[in-house]
């Protein structure tokens, strides 16, 4: 969580992006100078299926207010099938977080191809807004990691 | 039933089919039935117990036992056979080294439920139809069997043994239960209500690890919670986050592998309804990816290791239920 | 007006006219082709262009037998008969401007009229 | 103790305009382990790279972080620079502060703050990087070509030409494929057999090429450079080594009522047959479903046996069994080709009702000199000359319903123009109509060819799809269609109707794809590794695609792709060993449960299991099943690392601890 001078809540968003599609899509939104908030910090992974639920919990623990996972569109995975596994894993994980009463809008999966720079920027704008509305992550935070 | 089991165990030991038996013996109290290994007819005669308190699922012990020299005899209730099948599928047990005798179970009793009626000093029970006579040091008490039945048996999913070398008694059918009712009730609450519910439950967790240690799906050589490199290592929950994390990760690790044997909730000293987390996954898997019962067979692909091209998107979580 | 009409026809037919690849198989298959001023493929194209009123004012909408041959054979699943039906409904729905009332039908029947036409006409005019 | 160098690039003003690079370098210099932190105009320039190299040498750096453009751009550049200075190239990490920071943000303060955080994450990650060495795996100097059509033949010839052994596996009794069945080729109208059969002979005579006809691939194991394939040689009841192809057996066979598959069932052949005169290998095959002796079940019974009597070479062997050959290959080329679709779902064209409604491939046989009518075009029904022929285009192509195929079959426009032209040339009294939706003629001399059909040969091209084909009692065929340009409905009394049937991949392709762990699209065409830049490679390393198995293609395109696939295969075979991507998964045997979860999600079949003995307390040991990853096969997706419940699986370069360190640094 970052706090600006104007005191507006600035959420911290961690975005896991697969190397082949979404990371390239993020690069493309840069090449096209499509703005999205600085709140979003991208971590590059080879494939969306590399993202362990533990990483997502870890991000929330350490102070992220939202976590978004981006991968190739189903059918376009560089590794044939990785994102299909991602889809099942994240559906179940998010459903479980929802079941435990964690706000649904803090987590998201989005398929962004290497050509969808505009979609990447729009998604990040939208997601940041949604998390901003929820306010700081309180339900799944580690008090020891809370910043002043 | 106990006599039949004991006599069959002695036969199989005598004819050399097996060289050990895994069964149960009494603990400190009459209702404290705990798994035990027997190597001779004498030991069996002395200690072997199979009664209304014999709930423990012994299949997990077979991970280690089946790797030892010689064949072991295991008496498995219906729910235990699912666990064994799942372990067989995951190559965790050597099925060839196990002689399975399927035994019937008409539901086991939960001593806590009896104690909750104010009955103490329990020395034994007798079931007569629906009536349960509880023998205590202060004399006999009666109550209904249903009131004393353990929760996991109240929502028994199957009376059918899915793996066995022989059966004692008749085999039953897969039953249709209301086991997802509570999950559904929670799903219909608001997010805040669910959060409050789980905070109330999980904050009771004392991280005794009983749920993990009894779980027949949790057989990892080295559990992630014991591994300093895993990023989630912790011995005792320091705060609410860690309470949540332990149970989320544990449920996720057994998702698609949990046979819903209910041991986790049975052994929880804090009475946290942990099975609800597993059932939530089972319910989601059934409704999103098609009916799947872990342990029903030894060949099918686990739902999380499988996919179809037209699986639902993760956004389905946003689209359904109460916010 | 025309845009509203186009929207109405597209909505009530449930047809995506953009799927048409202009192969003309619908018109190649149509048994009432020679009776029609505008043919099935033209219906699809004119609806796409929004030229609905011309179609509404043409007799063609009553010449379609609703035999669904075009629907069956269209390689792109466009379903031209449903478009024709939707344009006809658009015409019928204009209040005070009824083209036919059911009671008039019996006296208009002639014995050469195909059975299927009578059945479909009955279906059309009693909605 | 780590010694990390941080290098912040200005990228001219690309980064420096929105990110205060000096502040970034300053801030990162205080991070733990950082011994040098510099900024420079262009890090990727030679001077910039030298800056890094010098810093590595002078400071003995153990890790390098470059804050610059996307790693997709210059990761390799900086890795090479590091390697040149003696640092393991995998100890370099990039913080992407251009595409993912300076270019998308406008406010210098927040952009600088974000750049520092991204730099910190890269530093946190590089602390945990380990030196990686790319492994090597030997390459077997032999290629397998699956399919013996023109694609397979061309690929095999090219590979053999380069000096490597090639095996062609063909499921039919002869190589040649579809091209052998075709009469003439567009746009030059030369005879297909005249250009194909020399290639077939060349293939059979080339010492480097082994042809396994009447065979199929029954199993493939292994990985790039090191495949093992099992080839099933189906029993043909004729000893290939003895048969001279004289054809004496085919003449004496009393069972002459077998539909001739080579002529698409338009005439009959014997139960023992040689598919066609120029077949390669020219060896007879007995069809056990029709042979009077083999059909009996007991070959020792005294039934028929005329072919064995007629065979002077003693090649007939009624006792022959299927034979399995196992062979190692370095590369595999798939060339399984295509087939016309079945027309059962298109009742409106009356294909199953009327013998004179034929597919285009059948027309090829009807017009071919070696075909059922010896090259005279006659109606199949009554063997009379057709005087009016209607061609229907796009039959089953461009359909979005379940009846047909959604794609354009690509070759039909051109071969229909060819057919129309040949018929008008040979039988000027015949009227030819072509009903088309679009005429698609991209290709050298293609449109000129089509225009010739219209202008020189007076073929009637009518825009509009045929709606209905009705055989009439007088033997004529009523073709009902709409002429979209003159806006009228036409009825043509045709003598023959030719359907330009859609083509689809061969049915053997899908099980083969599963065997090879290659991708297919929903139409069962093999998917290339990259639609533009890697059109002849499959996504699975070492497997190449040739011809129509990858998408509809005409002969020149097929041959071009066949040679391209061959050159890719040769490029692999000339190497003695291949360098593997070191960012692969590995399993910690001490933690592995042997549960097979990882194997189930691995798209490459890179994971195998073995029983290993492990020491346990009190000097005992225990046997456990543990996973091991073949680094030559693993592509490093990481699916296994999440499927693994115990966390025994981890991924080099993107390890659990590295990713979590990044998470921590970002969230700090």
mmCIF file of N, CA, C and O in Angstrom, chain D residues 72-121:
data_model
loop_
_atom_site.group_PDB
_atom_site.id
_atom_site.type_symbol
_atom_site.label_atom_id
_atom_site.label_comp_id
_atom_site.label_asym_id
_atom_site.label_seq_id
_atom_site.Cartn_x
_atom_site.Cartn_y
_atom_site.Cartn_z
ATOM 1 N N UNK D 72 12.823 -9.247 -23.259
ATOM 2 C CA UNK D 72 12.560 -9.871 -24.557
ATOM 3 C C UNK D 72 13.409 -9.205 -25.639
ATOM 4 O O UNK D 72 13.581 -9.748 -26.710
ATOM 5 N N UNK D 73 13.888 -8.004 -25.324
ATOM 6 C CA UNK D 73 14.676 -7.258 -26.288
ATOM 7 C C UNK D 73 16.159 -7.601 -26.150
ATOM 8 O O UNK D 73 16.787 -8.048 -27.088
ATOM 9 N N UNK D 74 16.717 -7.363 -24.956
ATOM 10 C CA UNK D 74 18.175 -7.412 -24.833
ATOM 11 C C UNK D 74 18.702 -8.347 -23.767
ATOM 12 O O UNK D 74 19.873 -8.274 -23.420
ATOM 13 N N UNK D 75 17.860 -9.240 -23.240
ATOM 14 C CA UNK D 75 18.363 -10.166 -22.228
ATOM 15 C C UNK D 75 19.555 -10.938 -22.769
ATOM 16 O O UNK D 75 20.584 -11.086 -22.113
ATOM 17 N N UNK D 76 19.410 -11.409 -24.018
ATOM 18 C CA UNK D 76 20.489 -12.193 -24.620
ATOM 19 C C UNK D 76 21.755 -11.385 -24.815
ATOM 20 O O UNK D 76 22.856 -11.886 -24.594
ATOM 21 N N UNK D 77 21.572 -10.117 -25.210
ATOM 22 C CA UNK D 77 22.734 -9.251 -25.398
ATOM 23 C C UNK D 77 23.559 -9.177 -24.120
ATOM 24 O O UNK D 77 24.779 -9.366 -24.133
ATOM 25 N N UNK D 78 22.843 -8.905 -23.007
ATOM 26 C CA UNK D 78 23.566 -8.714 -21.751
ATOM 27 C C UNK D 78 24.111 -10.031 -21.216
ATOM 28 O O UNK D 78 25.149 -10.077 -20.571
ATOM 29 N N UNK D 79 23.378 -11.115 -21.488
ATOM 30 C CA UNK D 79 23.891 -12.420 -21.058
ATOM 31 C C UNK D 79 25.202 -12.731 -21.777
ATOM 32 O O UNK D 79 26.152 -13.225 -21.180
ATOM 33 N N UNK D 80 25.222 -12.427 -23.077
ATOM 34 C CA UNK D 80 26.445 -12.696 -23.848
ATOM 35 C C UNK D 80 27.588 -11.838 -23.329
ATOM 36 O O UNK D 80 28.722 -12.298 -23.220
ATOM 37 N N UNK D 81 27.280 -10.572 -23.017
ATOM 38 C CA UNK D 81 28.314 -9.672 -22.507
ATOM 39 C C UNK D 81 28.886 -10.226 -21.213
ATOM 40 O O UNK D 81 30.108 -10.254 -21.013
ATOM 41 N N UNK D 82 27.988 -10.691 -20.339
ATOM 42 C CA UNK D 82 28.443 -11.243 -19.061
ATOM 43 C C UNK D 82 29.326 -12.454 -19.298
ATOM 44 O O UNK D 82 30.388 -12.600 -18.675
ATOM 45 N N UNK D 83 28.868 -13.324 -20.225
ATOM 46 C CA UNK D 83 29.644 -14.543 -20.503
ATOM 47 C C UNK D 83 31.031 -14.180 -21.011
ATOM 48 O O UNK D 83 32.026 -14.813 -20.642
ATOM 49 N N UNK D 84 31.079 -13.120 -21.843
ATOM 50 C CA UNK D 84 32.366 -12.702 -22.400
ATOM 51 C C UNK D 84 33.307 -12.253 -21.295
ATOM 52 O O UNK D 84 34.531 -12.372 -21.413
ATOM 53 N N UNK D 85 32.729 -11.729 -20.201
ATOM 54 C CA UNK D 85 33.571 -11.256 -19.095
ATOM 55 C C UNK D 85 33.774 -12.343 -18.053
ATOM 56 O O UNK D 85 34.294 -12.084 -16.971
ATOM 57 N N UNK D 86 33.326 -13.549 -18.370
ATOM 58 C CA UNK D 86 33.599 -14.670 -17.481
ATOM 59 C C UNK D 86 32.539 -14.914 -16.419
ATOM 60 O O UNK D 86 32.735 -15.725 -15.518
ATOM 61 N N UNK D 87 31.400 -14.226 -16.538
ATOM 62 C CA UNK D 87 30.329 -14.450 -15.559
ATOM 63 C C UNK D 87 29.298 -15.365 -16.215
ATOM 64 O O UNK D 87 28.963 -15.198 -17.390
ATOM 65 N N UNK D 88 28.790 -16.321 -15.454
ATOM 66 C CA UNK D 88 27.765 -17.206 -16.017
ATOM 67 C C UNK D 88 26.585 -16.369 -16.519
ATOM 68 O O UNK D 88 26.060 -15.515 -15.795
ATOM 69 N N UNK D 89 26.192 -16.577 -17.764
ATOM 70 C CA UNK D 89 25.170 -15.698 -18.354
ATOM 71 C C UNK D 89 23.828 -15.724 -17.621
ATOM 72 O O UNK D 89 23.043 -14.782 -17.738
ATOM 73 N N UNK D 90 23.587 -16.779 -16.872
ATOM 74 C CA UNK D 90 22.298 -16.855 -16.168
ATOM 75 C C UNK D 90 22.340 -16.143 -14.819
ATOM 76 O O UNK D 90 21.420 -16.253 -14.023
ATOM 77 N N UNK D 91 23.419 -15.386 -14.586
ATOM 78 C CA UNK D 91 23.471 -14.570 -13.377
ATOM 79 C C UNK D 91 23.137 -13.118 -13.708
ATOM 80 O O UNK D 91 23.457 -12.210 -12.964
ATOM 81 N N UNK D 92 22.491 -12.938 -14.867
ATOM 82 C CA UNK D 92 22.076 -11.593 -15.283
ATOM 83 C C UNK D 92 20.555 -11.507 -15.212
ATOM 84 O O UNK D 92 19.861 -12.415 -15.659
ATOM 85 N N UNK D 93 20.055 -10.447 -14.597
ATOM 86 C CA UNK D 93 18.612 -10.213 -14.587
ATOM 87 C C UNK D 93 18.335 -8.820 -15.146
ATOM 88 O O UNK D 93 19.129 -7.906 -14.996
ATOM 89 N N UNK D 94 17.172 -8.682 -15.771
ATOM 90 C CA UNK D 94 16.797 -7.401 -16.353
ATOM 91 C C UNK D 94 15.613 -6.829 -15.565
ATOM 92 O O UNK D 94 14.659 -7.553 -15.275
ATOM 93 N N UNK D 95 15.689 -5.542 -15.241
ATOM 94 C CA UNK D 95 14.509 -4.862 -14.713
ATOM 95 C C UNK D 95 13.951 -4.024 -15.863
ATOM 96 O O UNK D 95 14.648 -3.176 -16.415
ATOM 97 N N UNK D 96 12.729 -4.301 -16.221
ATOM 98 C CA UNK D 96 12.132 -3.662 -17.395
ATOM 99 C C UNK D 96 11.579 -2.288 -17.016
ATOM 100 O O UNK D 96 10.440 -2.148 -16.588
ATOM 101 N N UNK D 97 12.431 -1.260 -17.151
ATOM 102 C CA UNK D 97 11.967 0.077 -16.748
ATOM 103 C C UNK D 97 11.643 0.951 -17.956
ATOM 104 O O UNK D 97 11.454 2.152 -17.827
ATOM 105 N N UNK D 98 11.592 0.354 -19.148
ATOM 106 C CA UNK D 98 11.203 1.144 -20.310
ATOM 107 C C UNK D 98 9.754 0.794 -20.697
ATOM 108 O O UNK D 98 8.836 1.532 -20.371
ATOM 109 N N UNK D 99 9.560 -0.372 -21.320
ATOM 110 C CA UNK D 99 8.206 -0.748 -21.747
ATOM 111 C C UNK D 99 7.225 -0.763 -20.575
ATOM 112 O O UNK D 99 6.055 -0.454 -20.736
ATOM 113 N N UNK D 100 7.716 -1.190 -19.401
ATOM 114 C CA UNK D 100 6.774 -1.354 -18.302
ATOM 115 C C UNK D 100 6.896 -0.251 -17.255
ATOM 116 O O UNK D 100 6.374 -0.377 -16.161
ATOM 117 N N UNK D 101 7.598 0.828 -17.613
ATOM 118 C CA UNK D 101 7.654 1.948 -16.672
ATOM 119 C C UNK D 101 7.695 3.286 -17.402
ATOM 120 O O UNK D 101 6.691 3.983 -17.479
ATOM 121 N N UNK D 102 8.857 3.641 -17.990
ATOM 122 C CA UNK D 102 8.986 5.009 -18.509
ATOM 123 C C UNK D 102 7.998 5.298 -19.643
ATOM 124 O O UNK D 102 7.517 6.414 -19.785
ATOM 125 N N UNK D 103 7.692 4.285 -20.432
ATOM 126 C CA UNK D 103 6.833 4.522 -21.577
ATOM 127 C C UNK D 103 5.353 4.615 -21.226
ATOM 128 O O UNK D 103 4.541 5.058 -22.027
ATOM 129 N N UNK D 104 4.988 4.128 -20.053
ATOM 130 C CA UNK D 104 3.557 4.142 -19.743
ATOM 131 C C UNK D 104 3.196 5.149 -18.661
ATOM 132 O O UNK D 104 2.018 5.396 -18.419
ATOM 133 N N UNK D 105 4.208 5.701 -18.007
ATOM 134 C CA UNK D 105 3.898 6.652 -16.948
ATOM 135 C C UNK D 105 4.393 8.034 -17.343
ATOM 136 O O UNK D 105 5.330 8.160 -18.122
ATOM 137 N N UNK D 106 3.732 9.058 -16.788
ATOM 138 C CA UNK D 106 4.092 10.419 -17.165
ATOM 139 C C UNK D 106 4.751 11.177 -16.014
ATOM 140 O O UNK D 106 5.602 12.011 -16.218
ATOM 141 N N UNK D 107 4.330 10.836 -14.787
ATOM 142 C CA UNK D 107 4.814 11.565 -13.628
ATOM 143 C C UNK D 107 6.194 11.045 -13.225
ATOM 144 O O UNK D 107 6.352 9.843 -12.941
ATOM 145 N N UNK D 108 7.181 11.939 -13.229
ATOM 146 C CA UNK D 108 8.554 11.496 -12.983
ATOM 147 C C UNK D 108 8.715 10.901 -11.591
ATOM 148 O O UNK D 108 9.354 9.866 -11.420
ATOM 149 N N UNK D 109 8.080 11.500 -10.599
ATOM 150 C CA UNK D 109 8.260 11.035 -9.223
ATOM 151 C C UNK D 109 7.769 9.592 -9.067
ATOM 152 O O UNK D 109 8.492 8.722 -8.565
ATOM 153 N N UNK D 110 6.547 9.323 -9.519
ATOM 154 C CA UNK D 110 6.025 7.967 -9.322
ATOM 155 C C UNK D 110 6.712 6.970 -10.244
ATOM 156 O O UNK D 110 6.914 5.817 -9.875
ATOM 157 N N UNK D 111 7.060 7.416 -11.442
ATOM 158 C CA UNK D 111 7.746 6.504 -12.367
ATOM 159 C C UNK D 111 9.105 6.118 -11.811
ATOM 160 O O UNK D 111 9.520 4.962 -11.893
ATOM 161 N N UNK D 112 9.802 7.093 -11.213
ATOM 162 C CA UNK D 112 11.109 6.804 -10.619
ATOM 163 C C UNK D 112 10.953 5.834 -9.454
ATOM 164 O O UNK D 112 11.702 4.867 -9.317
ATOM 165 N N UNK D 113 9.918 6.091 -8.640
ATOM 166 C CA UNK D 113 9.657 5.220 -7.500
ATOM 167 C C UNK D 113 9.415 3.784 -7.975
ATOM 168 O O UNK D 113 9.941 2.818 -7.425
ATOM 169 N N UNK D 114 8.616 3.659 -9.052
ATOM 170 C CA UNK D 114 8.320 2.314 -9.570
ATOM 171 C C UNK D 114 9.580 1.665 -10.147
ATOM 172 O O UNK D 114 9.828 0.481 -9.935
ATOM 173 N N UNK D 115 10.402 2.464 -10.839
ATOM 174 C CA UNK D 115 11.627 1.910 -11.424
ATOM 175 C C UNK D 115 12.538 1.370 -10.333
ATOM 176 O O UNK D 115 13.173 0.318 -10.502
ATOM 177 N N UNK D 116 12.576 2.081 -9.203
ATOM 178 C CA UNK D 116 13.423 1.608 -8.083
ATOM 179 C C UNK D 116 12.893 0.272 -7.569
ATOM 180 O O UNK D 116 13.647 -0.672 -7.317
ATOM 181 N N UNK D 117 11.561 0.185 -7.464
ATOM 182 C CA UNK D 117 10.968 -1.071 -6.972
ATOM 183 C C UNK D 117 11.256 -2.222 -7.940
ATOM 184 O O UNK D 117 11.630 -3.322 -7.531
ATOM 185 N N UNK D 118 11.128 -1.949 -9.249
ATOM 186 C CA UNK D 118 11.405 -3.004 -10.227
ATOM 187 C C UNK D 118 12.874 -3.421 -10.154
ATOM 188 O O UNK D 118 13.207 -4.601 -10.263
ATOM 189 N N UNK D 119 13.740 -2.433 -9.936
ATOM 190 C CA UNK D 119 15.167 -2.731 -9.789
ATOM 191 C C UNK D 119 15.418 -3.590 -8.563
ATOM 192 O O UNK D 119 16.165 -4.572 -8.616
ATOM 193 N N UNK D 120 14.741 -3.245 -7.482
ATOM 194 C CA UNK D 120 14.887 -4.015 -6.238
ATOM 195 C C UNK D 120 14.455 -5.465 -6.441
ATOM 196 O O UNK D 120 15.085 -6.401 -5.950
ATOM 197 N N UNK D 121 13.354 -5.635 -7.161
ATOM 198 C CA UNK D 121 12.855 -6.991 -7.401
ATOM 199 C C UNK D 121 13.889 -7.791 -8.178
ATOM 200 O O UNK D 121 14.149 -8.965 -7.876
#
